[in-house]
XYZ file of C-alpha atoms in Angstrom:
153
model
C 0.000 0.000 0.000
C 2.980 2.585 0.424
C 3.927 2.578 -2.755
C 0.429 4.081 -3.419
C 0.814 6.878 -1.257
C 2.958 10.429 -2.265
C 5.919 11.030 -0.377
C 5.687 13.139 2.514
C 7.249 15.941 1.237
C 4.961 16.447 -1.630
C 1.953 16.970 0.587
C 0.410 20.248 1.287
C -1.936 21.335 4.360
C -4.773 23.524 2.382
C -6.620 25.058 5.862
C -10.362 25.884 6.247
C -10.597 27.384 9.223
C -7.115 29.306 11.379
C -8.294 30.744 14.768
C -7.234 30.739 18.554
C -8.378 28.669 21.736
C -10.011 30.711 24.404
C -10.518 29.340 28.481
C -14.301 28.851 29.437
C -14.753 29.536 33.114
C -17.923 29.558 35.674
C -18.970 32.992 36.555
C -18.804 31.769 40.151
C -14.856 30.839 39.397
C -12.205 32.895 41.024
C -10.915 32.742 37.667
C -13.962 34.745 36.110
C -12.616 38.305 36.555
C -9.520 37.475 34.820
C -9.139 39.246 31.472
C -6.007 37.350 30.083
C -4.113 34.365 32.118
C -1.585 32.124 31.311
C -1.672 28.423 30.502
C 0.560 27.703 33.452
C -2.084 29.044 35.165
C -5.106 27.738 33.943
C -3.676 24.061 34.207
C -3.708 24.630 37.897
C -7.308 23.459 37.152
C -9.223 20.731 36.742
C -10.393 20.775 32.892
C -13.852 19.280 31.206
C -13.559 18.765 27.389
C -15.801 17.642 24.975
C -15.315 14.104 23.872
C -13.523 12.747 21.439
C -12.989 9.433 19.682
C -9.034 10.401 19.720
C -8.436 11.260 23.333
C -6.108 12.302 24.298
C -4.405 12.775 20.717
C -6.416 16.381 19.583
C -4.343 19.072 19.006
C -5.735 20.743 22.220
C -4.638 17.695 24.151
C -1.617 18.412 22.305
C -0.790 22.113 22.982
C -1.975 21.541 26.674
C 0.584 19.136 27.252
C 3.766 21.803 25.932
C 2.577 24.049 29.234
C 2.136 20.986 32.106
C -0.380 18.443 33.272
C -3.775 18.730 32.104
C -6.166 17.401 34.307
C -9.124 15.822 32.902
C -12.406 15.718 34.810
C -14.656 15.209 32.068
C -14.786 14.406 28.957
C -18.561 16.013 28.093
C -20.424 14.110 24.577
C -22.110 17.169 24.296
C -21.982 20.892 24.525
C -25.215 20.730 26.768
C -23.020 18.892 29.169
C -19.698 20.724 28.673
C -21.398 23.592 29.846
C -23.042 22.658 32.878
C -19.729 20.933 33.812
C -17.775 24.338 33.722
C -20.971 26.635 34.884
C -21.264 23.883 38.077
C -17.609 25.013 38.865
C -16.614 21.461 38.294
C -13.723 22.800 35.517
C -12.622 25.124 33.158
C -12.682 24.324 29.352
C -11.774 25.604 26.161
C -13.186 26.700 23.276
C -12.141 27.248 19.523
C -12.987 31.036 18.367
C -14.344 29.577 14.941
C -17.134 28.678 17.323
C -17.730 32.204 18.210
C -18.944 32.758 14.483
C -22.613 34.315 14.450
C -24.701 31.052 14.401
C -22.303 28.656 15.112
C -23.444 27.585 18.283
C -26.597 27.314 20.195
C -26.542 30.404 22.407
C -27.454 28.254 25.589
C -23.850 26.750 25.193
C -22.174 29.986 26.337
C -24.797 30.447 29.175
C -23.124 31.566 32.057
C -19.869 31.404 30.757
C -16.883 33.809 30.631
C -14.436 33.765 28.497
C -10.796 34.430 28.906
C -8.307 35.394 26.733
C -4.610 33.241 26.853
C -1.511 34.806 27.608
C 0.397 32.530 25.040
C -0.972 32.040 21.271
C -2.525 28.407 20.596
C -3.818 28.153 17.046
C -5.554 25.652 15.620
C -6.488 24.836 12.067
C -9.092 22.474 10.595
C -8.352 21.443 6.661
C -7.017 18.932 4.415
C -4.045 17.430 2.779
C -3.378 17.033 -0.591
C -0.750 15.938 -2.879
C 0.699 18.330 -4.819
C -0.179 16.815 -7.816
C -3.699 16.463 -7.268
C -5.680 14.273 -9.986
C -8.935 15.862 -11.454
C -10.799 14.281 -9.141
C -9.856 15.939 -5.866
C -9.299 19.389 -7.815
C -12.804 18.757 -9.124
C -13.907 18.085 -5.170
C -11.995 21.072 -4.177
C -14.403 23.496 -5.958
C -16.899 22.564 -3.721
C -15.583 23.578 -0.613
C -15.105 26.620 1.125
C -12.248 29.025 0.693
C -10.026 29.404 3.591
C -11.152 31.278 6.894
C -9.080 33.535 8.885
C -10.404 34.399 12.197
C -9.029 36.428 14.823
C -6.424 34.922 17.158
């Protein structure tokens, strides 16, 4: 099967959507009247995450893991739940700002939430890969989907 696949170095990351990671706190947090903090300093926390099939190989998991020892007290399936874990005071979370697009999410998800800016920049980027010599195929599938995204970090 390798010798089907294009050597590493001819593949190109095309992304969708660049943005930042935000922390999620309770408003009853001590945390909550922070305007910027560190990730030192939010790992001090226990942290609820939404699930994933991948745990704990997401490039959040990832990123966490350059600035200490993340702990995990949940790991919500869905948003309902990854809110009332943080609003309960039970963790803080994260959240990508792509999801802070108008309509993105349901505005109960961000109920009683505040959100805090990072001291140190984590980006994130959601796209695909592609050989550089594409067939017409996957340029032809390309046409169909969106042009890249830059959101504010």
């Amino acid at each position: 099967l390798k010798e089907f696949l294009p050597p590493y170095d001819s593949l190109r990351f095309q992304p969708f959507i660049k943005g930042g990671y935000l922390a999620c706190v309770s408003r009853m947090s001590p945390l909550a009247h922070s305007k910027r903090l560190s990730l030192r300093t939010l790992l001090k926390y226990p942290i609820v995450m939404g699930a994933s099939e991948e745990m704990p190989t997401t490039p959040l998991h990832y990123l966490l893991k350059q600035y200490g020892s993340p702990r995990f007290v949940l790991s919500a399936a869905t948003l309902t739940l990854w809110n009332m874990g943080i609003t309960n005071n039970s963790g803080i979370g994260f959240i990508h700002d792509a999801l802070l697009k108008k309509d993105e999410l349901p505005p109960s998800c961000l109920q009683d939430l505040v959100l805090i800016h990072i001291k140190e920049h984590l980006s994130a980027a959601t796209g695909y890969v592609l050989p550089d010599y594409a067939g017409k195929l996957s340029l032809e599938m390309l046409k169909h989907l969106p042009a890249p995204i830059t959101l504010r970090s």
